[in-house]
Amino acid sequence: MKFGIQINEGPYNHEASVSALNFVRAALDAGHEIFRVFFYHDGVNNGTRYTTPPQDDINIVNSWSELAEKHNLDLVVCVAAAQRRGIVDEGEQERNGKDGNNIAPGFRISGLGQLIEAGIQSDRLVVFGD
Amino acid sequence: MSDIKKFMYINTKAPYGTIYAWESLEVVLIGAAFEQEVSMAFIGDGVYQIAKGQDTSDLGVKNFSPTYSALGDYDVNKIYVEKESLEARGLTLDDLLGLKYEDEDDDWAEKDSIRVVSSTELAEILEQQEVVFSF
């Protein structure tokens, strides 16, 4: 089965992202396909490489990046939600005249159309959040 | 393959206090360009999103409720409001925005977009959906 994943909450503050990580790992292990993971609302905060949790805690951002590299996942951060919350890639840095960027490896910033497309193309869209 | 699916956007949260309602509406408006079969549902505190007479001047945040009136122009005209959620909050249909659309199959007659349905009816409607977003 082909899954689309939507994550609506940031890391640490809410369990949504870790639940989604566990779900995606289990789905891949069972031979399913992940069409795309779309980060929306505060979920965009899963995509900053500046996250530095204590060493004895899980690094949620790195976990996504590593999983994306291993399974060639498409991790998409919503551009409108990202702009509000300061998640920036090189393109956004240039467009908005910022002095740096913070997007984590394996993530890309794109529009809400990517979420709609995930709904159309996937057999199931699974939303993580309240 | 057919790329037309039944999309349902469920709105469960009050319009202000958190950004969910506003960012949900942004998804609906962007999604309208994809010409899917779209419905929206308002349940729980979500019914306040389409309440009439919203005034945010003392809050210092944008009143985005006028944007809901544009939904009809985006062909989003199946808007379900759960009866029990209205009743629990002392609200009736008259307390909600008069959202309308022009029915192209009926000589562009202006019709109401909002339908108040019981939780049982809403469950049946949800059963028919293919893509369900919840905000």
PDB file of C-alpha atoms in Angstrom:
ATOM      1  CA  MET A   1       0.000   0.000   0.000  1.00  0.00           C
ATOM      2  CA  LYS A   2       1.091   3.550  -0.713  1.00  0.00           C
ATOM      3  CA  PHE A   3       0.932   5.935   2.279  1.00  0.00           C
ATOM      4  CA  GLY A   4       0.973   9.708   2.454  1.00  0.00           C
ATOM      5  CA  ILE A   5       1.955  11.095   5.846  1.00  0.00           C
ATOM      6  CA  GLN A   6       1.080  14.484   7.308  1.00  0.00           C
ATOM      7  CA  ILE A   7       2.745  15.705  10.513  1.00  0.00           C
ATOM      8  CA  ASN A   8       1.143  18.694  12.216  1.00  0.00           C
ATOM      9  CA  GLU A   9       3.237  19.084  15.357  1.00  0.00           C
ATOM     10  CA  GLY A  10       6.819  19.982  16.186  1.00  0.00           C
ATOM     11  CA  PRO A  11       9.320  17.572  17.719  1.00  0.00           C
ATOM     12  CA  TYR A  12       9.572  17.086  21.506  1.00  0.00           C
ATOM     13  CA  ASN A  13       6.581  19.281  22.365  1.00  0.00           C
ATOM     14  CA  HIS A  14       4.275  16.632  20.952  1.00  0.00           C
ATOM     15  CA  GLU A  15       4.525  12.915  20.250  1.00  0.00           C
ATOM     16  CA  ALA A  16       3.138  13.229  16.697  1.00  0.00           C
ATOM     17  CA  SER A  17       6.527  13.261  14.971  1.00  0.00           C
ATOM     18  CA  VAL A  18       7.924  10.263  16.863  1.00  0.00           C
ATOM     19  CA  SER A  19       4.684   8.331  16.301  1.00  0.00           C
ATOM     20  CA  ALA A  20       4.982   9.126  12.602  1.00  0.00           C
ATOM     21  CA  LEU A  21       8.621   7.969  12.589  1.00  0.00           C
ATOM     22  CA  ASN A  22       7.582   4.675  14.165  1.00  0.00           C
ATOM     23  CA  PHE A  23       4.683   4.314  11.733  1.00  0.00           C
ATOM     24  CA  VAL A  24       6.866   5.018   8.694  1.00  0.00           C
ATOM     25  CA  ARG A  25       9.538   2.546   9.852  1.00  0.00           C
ATOM     26  CA  ALA A  26       6.923  -0.148  10.470  1.00  0.00           C
ATOM     27  CA  ALA A  27       5.242   0.503   7.120  1.00  0.00           C
ATOM     28  CA  LEU A  28       8.553   0.274   5.252  1.00  0.00           C
ATOM     29  CA  ASP A  29       9.511  -2.886   7.157  1.00  0.00           C
ATOM     30  CA  ALA A  30       6.200  -4.430   6.107  1.00  0.00           C
ATOM     31  CA  GLY A  31       6.949  -3.662   2.469  1.00  0.00           C
ATOM     32  CA  HIS A  32       4.676  -0.642   2.047  1.00  0.00           C
ATOM     33  CA  GLU A  33       5.588   2.498   0.130  1.00  0.00           C
ATOM     34  CA  ILE A  34       5.751   6.007   1.598  1.00  0.00           C
ATOM     35  CA  PHE A  35       4.758   8.428  -1.159  1.00  0.00           C
ATOM     36  CA  ARG A  36       5.666  11.526   0.833  1.00  0.00           C
ATOM     37  CA  VAL A  37       5.932  12.919   4.354  1.00  0.00           C
ATOM     38  CA  PHE A  38       4.489  16.430   4.557  1.00  0.00           C
ATOM     39  CA  PHE A  39       5.279  18.698   7.512  1.00  0.00           C
ATOM     40  CA  TYR A  40       2.644  21.331   8.300  1.00  0.00           C
ATOM     41  CA  HIS A  41       1.767  23.767  11.116  1.00  0.00           C
ATOM     42  CA  ASP A  42       4.506  23.497  13.817  1.00  0.00           C
ATOM     43  CA  GLY A  43       5.465  20.212  12.158  1.00  0.00           C
ATOM     44  CA  VAL A  44       7.852  22.273  10.014  1.00  0.00           C
ATOM     45  CA  ASN A  45      10.100  22.502  13.097  1.00  0.00           C
ATOM     46  CA  ASN A  46      11.039  18.867  12.469  1.00  0.00           C
ATOM     47  CA  GLY A  47      13.106  20.141   9.543  1.00  0.00           C
ATOM     48  CA  THR A  48      15.756  22.362  11.156  1.00  0.00           C
ATOM     49  CA  ARG A  49      19.287  20.981  11.480  1.00  0.00           C
ATOM     50  CA  TYR A  50      19.918  23.427  14.358  1.00  0.00           C
ATOM     51  CA  THR A  51      18.006  21.151  16.722  1.00  0.00           C
ATOM     52  CA  THR A  52      20.378  20.023  19.498  1.00  0.00           C
ATOM     53  CA  PRO A  53      18.654  17.825  22.076  1.00  0.00           C
ATOM     54  CA  PRO A  54      20.563  16.488  25.122  1.00  0.00           C
ATOM     55  CA  GLN A  55      22.789  13.529  24.240  1.00  0.00           C
ATOM     56  CA  ASP A  56      20.686  11.010  26.135  1.00  0.00           C
ATOM     57  CA  ASP A  57      17.566  12.016  24.200  1.00  0.00           C
ATOM     58  CA  ILE A  58      16.480  10.905  20.727  1.00  0.00           C
ATOM     59  CA  ASN A  59      17.471  13.314  17.935  1.00  0.00           C
ATOM     60  CA  ILE A  60      14.198  13.414  16.027  1.00  0.00           C
ATOM     61  CA  VAL A  61      15.459  15.617  13.195  1.00  0.00           C
ATOM     62  CA  ASN A  62      18.467  13.374  12.558  1.00  0.00           C
ATOM     63  CA  SER A  63      16.193  10.332  12.727  1.00  0.00           C
ATOM     64  CA  TRP A  64      14.117  11.735   9.861  1.00  0.00           C
ATOM     65  CA  SER A  65      17.211  12.678   7.863  1.00  0.00           C
ATOM     66  CA  GLU A  66      18.733   9.206   8.299  1.00  0.00           C
ATOM     67  CA  LEU A  67      15.490   7.445   7.445  1.00  0.00           C
ATOM     68  CA  ALA A  68      15.103   9.649   4.360  1.00  0.00           C
ATOM     69  CA  GLU A  69      18.591   8.808   3.152  1.00  0.00           C
ATOM     70  CA  LYS A  70      18.183   5.093   3.774  1.00  0.00           C
ATOM     71  CA  HIS A  71      14.805   4.787   2.052  1.00  0.00           C
ATOM     72  CA  ASN A  72      14.936   7.746  -0.333  1.00  0.00           C
ATOM     73  CA  LEU A  73      11.949   9.380   1.406  1.00  0.00           C
ATOM     74  CA  ASP A  74      10.443  12.626   0.157  1.00  0.00           C
ATOM     75  CA  LEU A  75      10.311  14.911   3.227  1.00  0.00           C
ATOM     76  CA  VAL A  76       8.480  18.127   2.347  1.00  0.00           C
ATOM     77  CA  VAL A  77       8.182  21.173   4.601  1.00  0.00           C
ATOM     78  CA  CYS A  78       5.299  23.543   3.772  1.00  0.00           C
ATOM     79  CA  VAL A  79       6.688  26.855   2.538  1.00  0.00           C
ATOM     80  CA  ALA A  80       3.962  29.094   4.014  1.00  0.00           C
ATOM     81  CA  ALA A  81       4.166  27.401   7.424  1.00  0.00           C
ATOM     82  CA  ALA A  82       7.989  27.437   7.234  1.00  0.00           C
ATOM     83  CA  GLN A  83       8.169  31.152   6.470  1.00  0.00           C
ATOM     84  CA  ARG A  84       6.060  31.936   9.540  1.00  0.00           C
ATOM     85  CA  ARG A  85       8.311  29.810  11.750  1.00  0.00           C
ATOM     86  CA  GLY A  86      11.777  30.541  10.376  1.00  0.00           C
ATOM     87  CA  ILE A  87      12.594  27.306   8.578  1.00  0.00           C
ATOM     88  CA  VAL A  88      14.800  28.338   5.653  1.00  0.00           C
ATOM     89  CA  ASP A  89      16.614  26.608   2.797  1.00  0.00           C
ATOM     90  CA  GLU A  90      19.071  28.228   0.390  1.00  0.00           C
ATOM     91  CA  GLY A  91      16.357  29.309  -2.025  1.00  0.00           C
ATOM     92  CA  GLU A  92      14.233  30.868   0.716  1.00  0.00           C
ATOM     93  CA  GLN A  93      17.330  32.511   2.210  1.00  0.00           C
ATOM     94  CA  GLU A  94      18.030  34.226  -1.090  1.00  0.00           C
ATOM     95  CA  ARG A  95      14.394  35.120  -1.822  1.00  0.00           C
ATOM     96  CA  ASN A  96      13.733  36.629   1.587  1.00  0.00           C
ATOM     97  CA  GLY A  97      17.178  38.156   2.186  1.00  0.00           C
ATOM     98  CA  LYS A  98      17.985  36.099   5.295  1.00  0.00           C
ATOM     99  CA  ASP A  99      21.512  35.744   6.708  1.00  0.00           C
ATOM    100  CA  GLY A 100      21.493  31.967   6.780  1.00  0.00           C
ATOM    101  CA  ASN A 101      19.488  28.789   6.394  1.00  0.00           C
ATOM    102  CA  ASN A 102      18.694  25.856   8.649  1.00  0.00           C
ATOM    103  CA  ILE A 103      16.986  23.134   6.596  1.00  0.00           C
ATOM    104  CA  ALA A 104      18.078  19.647   7.661  1.00  0.00           C
ATOM    105  CA  PRO A 105      19.502  17.092   5.193  1.00  0.00           C
ATOM    106  CA  GLY A 106      16.834  15.151   3.314  1.00  0.00           C
ATOM    107  CA  PHE A 107      14.153  17.833   3.728  1.00  0.00           C
ATOM    108  CA  ARG A 108      12.924  20.206   1.044  1.00  0.00           C
ATOM    109  CA  ILE A 109      10.623  23.226   1.186  1.00  0.00           C
ATOM    110  CA  SER A 110       7.651  23.296  -1.172  1.00  0.00           C
ATOM    111  CA  GLY A 111       4.004  24.304  -1.441  1.00  0.00           C
ATOM    112  CA  LEU A 112       0.733  22.960  -0.074  1.00  0.00           C
ATOM    113  CA  GLY A 113       0.013  21.437  -3.470  1.00  0.00           C
ATOM    114  CA  GLN A 114       2.456  18.702  -2.446  1.00  0.00           C
ATOM    115  CA  LEU A 115       0.102  17.742   0.403  1.00  0.00           C
ATOM    116  CA  ILE A 116      -2.925  17.653  -1.888  1.00  0.00           C
ATOM    117  CA  GLU A 117      -0.947  15.561  -4.376  1.00  0.00           C
ATOM    118  CA  ALA A 118      -0.031  13.151  -1.572  1.00  0.00           C
ATOM    119  CA  GLY A 119      -3.762  12.791  -0.849  1.00  0.00           C
ATOM    120  CA  ILE A 120      -4.518  12.092  -4.500  1.00  0.00           C
ATOM    121  CA  GLN A 121      -1.640   9.707  -5.176  1.00  0.00           C
ATOM    122  CA  SER A 122      -1.591   7.709  -1.931  1.00  0.00           C
ATOM    123  CA  ASP A 123      -3.922   4.853  -1.022  1.00  0.00           C
ATOM    124  CA  ARG A 124      -4.131   6.265   2.505  1.00  0.00           C
ATOM    125  CA  LEU A 125      -3.294   9.662   3.963  1.00  0.00           C
ATOM    126  CA  VAL A 126      -2.394   9.366   7.640  1.00  0.00           C
ATOM    127  CA  VAL A 127      -2.393  12.534   9.750  1.00  0.00           C
ATOM    128  CA  PHE A 128      -0.291  12.791  12.923  1.00  0.00           C
ATOM    129  CA  GLY A 129      -1.295  15.493  15.399  1.00  0.00           C
ATOM    130  CA  ASP A 130      -4.221  16.393  17.626  1.00  0.00           C
TER     131      ASP A 130
ATOM    132  CA  MET B   1      -6.308   6.394 -13.397  1.00  0.00           C
ATOM    133  CA  SER B   2      -8.982   8.679 -12.120  1.00  0.00           C
ATOM    134  CA  ASP B   3      -7.417  11.461 -10.119  1.00  0.00           C
ATOM    135  CA  ILE B   4     -10.687  12.790  -8.704  1.00  0.00           C
ATOM    136  CA  LYS B   5     -11.124  11.804  -5.104  1.00  0.00           C
ATOM    137  CA  LYS B   6     -13.516  12.711  -2.327  1.00  0.00           C
ATOM    138  CA  PHE B   7     -11.609  15.074  -0.033  1.00  0.00           C
ATOM    139  CA  MET B   8     -12.912  15.921   3.425  1.00  0.00           C
ATOM    140  CA  TYR B   9     -11.454  18.614   5.654  1.00  0.00           C
ATOM    141  CA  ILE B  10     -12.547  18.214   9.285  1.00  0.00           C
ATOM    142  CA  ASN B  11     -12.184  21.293  11.457  1.00  0.00           C
ATOM    143  CA  THR B  12     -12.237  20.695  15.182  1.00  0.00           C
ATOM    144  CA  LYS B  13     -10.642  23.732  16.801  1.00  0.00           C
ATOM    145  CA  ALA B  14     -11.675  27.284  17.694  1.00  0.00           C
ATOM    146  CA  PRO B  15     -10.628  29.921  15.128  1.00  0.00           C
ATOM    147  CA  TYR B  16      -8.270  31.826  17.419  1.00  0.00           C
ATOM    148  CA  GLY B  17      -5.912  30.709  20.165  1.00  0.00           C
ATOM    149  CA  THR B  18      -4.092  28.385  17.774  1.00  0.00           C
ATOM    150  CA  ILE B  19      -3.285  28.665  14.073  1.00  0.00           C
ATOM    151  CA  TYR B  20      -4.888  25.360  13.011  1.00  0.00           C
ATOM    152  CA  ALA B  21      -8.116  26.873  11.675  1.00  0.00           C
ATOM    153  CA  TRP B  22      -6.387  29.495   9.525  1.00  0.00           C
ATOM    154  CA  GLU B  23      -3.754  27.123   8.140  1.00  0.00           C
ATOM    155  CA  SER B  24      -6.486  24.542   7.466  1.00  0.00           C
ATOM    156  CA  LEU B  25      -8.402  27.097   5.408  1.00  0.00           C
ATOM    157  CA  GLU B  26      -5.197  27.752   3.445  1.00  0.00           C
ATOM    158  CA  VAL B  27      -5.036  24.053   2.541  1.00  0.00           C
ATOM    159  CA  VAL B  28      -8.662  24.073   1.378  1.00  0.00           C
ATOM    160  CA  LEU B  29      -8.111  27.138  -0.820  1.00  0.00           C
ATOM    161  CA  ILE B  30      -4.911  25.758  -2.381  1.00  0.00           C
ATOM    162  CA  GLY B  31      -6.502  22.317  -2.724  1.00  0.00           C
ATOM    163  CA  ALA B  32      -9.430  23.797  -4.661  1.00  0.00           C
ATOM    164  CA  ALA B  33      -7.117  24.273  -7.648  1.00  0.00           C
ATOM    165  CA  PHE B  34      -6.757  20.472  -7.889  1.00  0.00           C
ATOM    166  CA  GLU B  35     -10.464  20.047  -8.768  1.00  0.00           C
ATOM    167  CA  GLN B  36     -11.229  17.259  -6.330  1.00  0.00           C
ATOM    168  CA  GLU B  37     -14.660  16.603  -4.840  1.00  0.00           C
ATOM    169  CA  VAL B  38     -14.321  18.643  -1.670  1.00  0.00           C
ATOM    170  CA  SER B  39     -16.358  18.698   1.533  1.00  0.00           C
ATOM    171  CA  MET B  40     -15.718  20.373   4.857  1.00  0.00           C
ATOM    172  CA  ALA B  41     -17.000  19.468   8.300  1.00  0.00           C
ATOM    173  CA  PHE B  42     -17.066  21.584  11.428  1.00  0.00           C
ATOM    174  CA  ILE B  43     -17.323  19.766  14.739  1.00  0.00           C
ATOM    175  CA  GLY B  44     -16.621  20.559  18.383  1.00  0.00           C
ATOM    176  CA  ASP B  45     -15.175  24.042  18.889  1.00  0.00           C
ATOM    177  CA  GLY B  46     -14.567  24.044  15.131  1.00  0.00           C
ATOM    178  CA  VAL B  47     -18.132  25.370  14.699  1.00  0.00           C
ATOM    179  CA  TYR B  48     -16.910  28.722  16.050  1.00  0.00           C
ATOM    180  CA  GLN B  49     -14.746  29.091  12.925  1.00  0.00           C
ATOM    181  CA  ILE B  50     -17.837  29.921  10.873  1.00  0.00           C
ATOM    182  CA  ALA B  51     -19.684  31.900  13.541  1.00  0.00           C
ATOM    183  CA  LYS B  52     -21.120  35.258  12.465  1.00  0.00           C
ATOM    184  CA  GLY B  53     -19.861  38.568  13.823  1.00  0.00           C
ATOM    185  CA  GLN B  54     -16.293  37.663  14.680  1.00  0.00           C
ATOM    186  CA  ASP B  55     -14.335  40.638  16.010  1.00  0.00           C
ATOM    187  CA  THR B  56     -10.638  40.166  16.747  1.00  0.00           C
ATOM    188  CA  SER B  57      -9.759  43.846  17.210  1.00  0.00           C
ATOM    189  CA  ASP B  58      -8.983  43.381  20.913  1.00  0.00           C
ATOM    190  CA  LEU B  59      -6.947  40.232  20.227  1.00  0.00           C
ATOM    191  CA  GLY B  60      -4.516  41.893  17.846  1.00  0.00           C
ATOM    192  CA  VAL B  61      -4.742  39.058  15.319  1.00  0.00           C
ATOM    193  CA  LYS B  62      -6.243  38.974  11.836  1.00  0.00           C
ATOM    194  CA  ASN B  63      -9.977  38.205  11.549  1.00  0.00           C
ATOM    195  CA  PHE B  64      -9.908  35.707   8.710  1.00  0.00           C
ATOM    196  CA  SER B  65     -13.598  34.746   8.881  1.00  0.00           C
ATOM    197  CA  PRO B  66     -14.508  36.787   5.734  1.00  0.00           C
ATOM    198  CA  THR B  67     -12.337  34.333   3.774  1.00  0.00           C
ATOM    199  CA  TYR B  68     -14.877  31.528   4.341  1.00  0.00           C
ATOM    200  CA  SER B  69     -17.312  33.480   2.148  1.00  0.00           C
ATOM    201  CA  ALA B  70     -14.980  32.892  -0.813  1.00  0.00           C
ATOM    202  CA  LEU B  71     -15.313  29.103  -0.551  1.00  0.00           C
ATOM    203  CA  GLY B  72     -18.380  29.051  -2.812  1.00  0.00           C
ATOM    204  CA  ASP B  73     -16.348  30.671  -5.616  1.00  0.00           C
ATOM    205  CA  TYR B  74     -13.790  27.867  -5.209  1.00  0.00           C
ATOM    206  CA  ASP B  75     -16.526  25.223  -5.711  1.00  0.00           C
ATOM    207  CA  VAL B  76     -16.336  24.257  -2.055  1.00  0.00           C
ATOM    208  CA  ASN B  77     -20.050  24.114  -1.291  1.00  0.00           C
ATOM    209  CA  LYS B  78     -20.587  20.997   0.800  1.00  0.00           C
ATOM    210  CA  ILE B  79     -20.074  22.325   4.295  1.00  0.00           C
ATOM    211  CA  TYR B  80     -21.368  20.102   7.083  1.00  0.00           C
ATOM    212  CA  VAL B  81     -21.851  21.334  10.644  1.00  0.00           C
ATOM    213  CA  GLU B  82     -22.540  18.840  13.391  1.00  0.00           C
ATOM    214  CA  LYS B  83     -25.881  19.537  15.056  1.00  0.00           C
ATOM    215  CA  GLU B  84     -24.818  18.230  18.471  1.00  0.00           C
ATOM    216  CA  SER B  85     -21.758  20.512  18.494  1.00  0.00           C
ATOM    217  CA  LEU B  86     -23.934  23.551  17.775  1.00  0.00           C
ATOM    218  CA  GLU B  87     -26.463  22.594  20.456  1.00  0.00           C
ATOM    219  CA  ALA B  88     -23.801  21.959  23.092  1.00  0.00           C
ATOM    220  CA  ARG B  89     -22.597  25.523  22.530  1.00  0.00           C
ATOM    221  CA  GLY B  90     -26.039  27.132  22.475  1.00  0.00           C
ATOM    222  CA  LEU B  91     -25.706  27.976  18.778  1.00  0.00           C
ATOM    223  CA  THR B  92     -28.111  27.582  15.865  1.00  0.00           C
ATOM    224  CA  LEU B  93     -27.776  27.884  12.090  1.00  0.00           C
ATOM    225  CA  ASP B  94     -28.684  31.590  12.446  1.00  0.00           C
ATOM    226  CA  ASP B  95     -25.464  32.180  14.392  1.00  0.00           C
ATOM    227  CA  LEU B  96     -23.338  30.988  11.451  1.00  0.00           C
ATOM    228  CA  LEU B  97     -22.044  32.824   8.409  1.00  0.00           C
ATOM    229  CA  GLY B  98     -24.522  32.700   5.515  1.00  0.00           C
ATOM    230  CA  LEU B  99     -22.184  30.837   3.184  1.00  0.00           C
ATOM    231  CA  LYS B 100     -23.594  30.559  -0.353  1.00  0.00           C
ATOM    232  CA  TYR B 101     -22.664  29.193  -3.741  1.00  0.00           C
ATOM    233  CA  GLU B 102     -24.041  29.480  -7.267  1.00  0.00           C
ATOM    234  CA  ASP B 103     -25.288  26.124  -8.585  1.00  0.00           C
ATOM    235  CA  GLU B 104     -24.101  25.788 -12.179  1.00  0.00           C
ATOM    236  CA  ASP B 105     -26.474  22.836 -12.701  1.00  0.00           C
ATOM    237  CA  ASP B 106     -29.473  24.951 -11.682  1.00  0.00           C
ATOM    238  CA  ASP B 107     -29.066  28.140 -13.755  1.00  0.00           C
ATOM    239  CA  TRP B 108     -26.579  29.529 -11.244  1.00  0.00           C
ATOM    240  CA  ALA B 109     -29.209  29.779  -8.524  1.00  0.00           C
ATOM    241  CA  GLU B 110     -27.754  30.941  -5.220  1.00  0.00           C
ATOM    242  CA  LYS B 111     -27.892  28.201  -2.605  1.00  0.00           C
ATOM    243  CA  ASP B 112     -26.775  27.650   0.970  1.00  0.00           C
ATOM    244  CA  SER B 113     -23.497  25.770   1.393  1.00  0.00           C
ATOM    245  CA  ILE B 114     -23.987  24.899   5.058  1.00  0.00           C
ATOM    246  CA  ARG B 115     -25.905  21.780   6.023  1.00  0.00           C
ATOM    247  CA  VAL B 116     -26.501  20.989   9.673  1.00  0.00           C
ATOM    248  CA  VAL B 117     -26.295  17.221  10.161  1.00  0.00           C
ATOM    249  CA  SER B 118     -26.472  14.883  13.146  1.00  0.00           C
ATOM    250  CA  SER B 119     -23.343  13.055  14.275  1.00  0.00           C
ATOM    251  CA  THR B 120     -24.860   9.847  12.859  1.00  0.00           C
ATOM    252  CA  GLU B 121     -25.371  11.477   9.447  1.00  0.00           C
ATOM    253  CA  LEU B 122     -21.880  12.951   9.566  1.00  0.00           C
ATOM    254  CA  ALA B 123     -20.436   9.513  10.308  1.00  0.00           C
ATOM    255  CA  GLU B 124     -22.133   8.219   7.135  1.00  0.00           C
ATOM    256  CA  ILE B 125     -20.733  11.129   5.125  1.00  0.00           C
ATOM    257  CA  LEU B 126     -17.227  10.468   6.493  1.00  0.00           C
ATOM    258  CA  GLU B 127     -17.601   6.820   5.564  1.00  0.00           C
ATOM    259  CA  GLN B 128     -17.872   7.857   1.900  1.00  0.00           C
ATOM    260  CA  GLN B 129     -14.692   9.952   1.857  1.00  0.00           C
ATOM    261  CA  GLU B 130     -11.390   8.850   0.343  1.00  0.00           C
ATOM    262  CA  VAL B 131      -8.997  11.448   1.769  1.00  0.00           C
ATOM    263  CA  VAL B 132      -9.664  12.858   5.226  1.00  0.00           C
ATOM    264  CA  PHE B 133      -7.673  15.757   6.631  1.00  0.00           C
ATOM    265  CA  SER B 134      -8.247  16.676  10.255  1.00  0.00           C
ATOM    266  CA  PHE B 135      -7.257  19.996  11.736  1.00  0.00           C
TER     267      PHE B 135
END
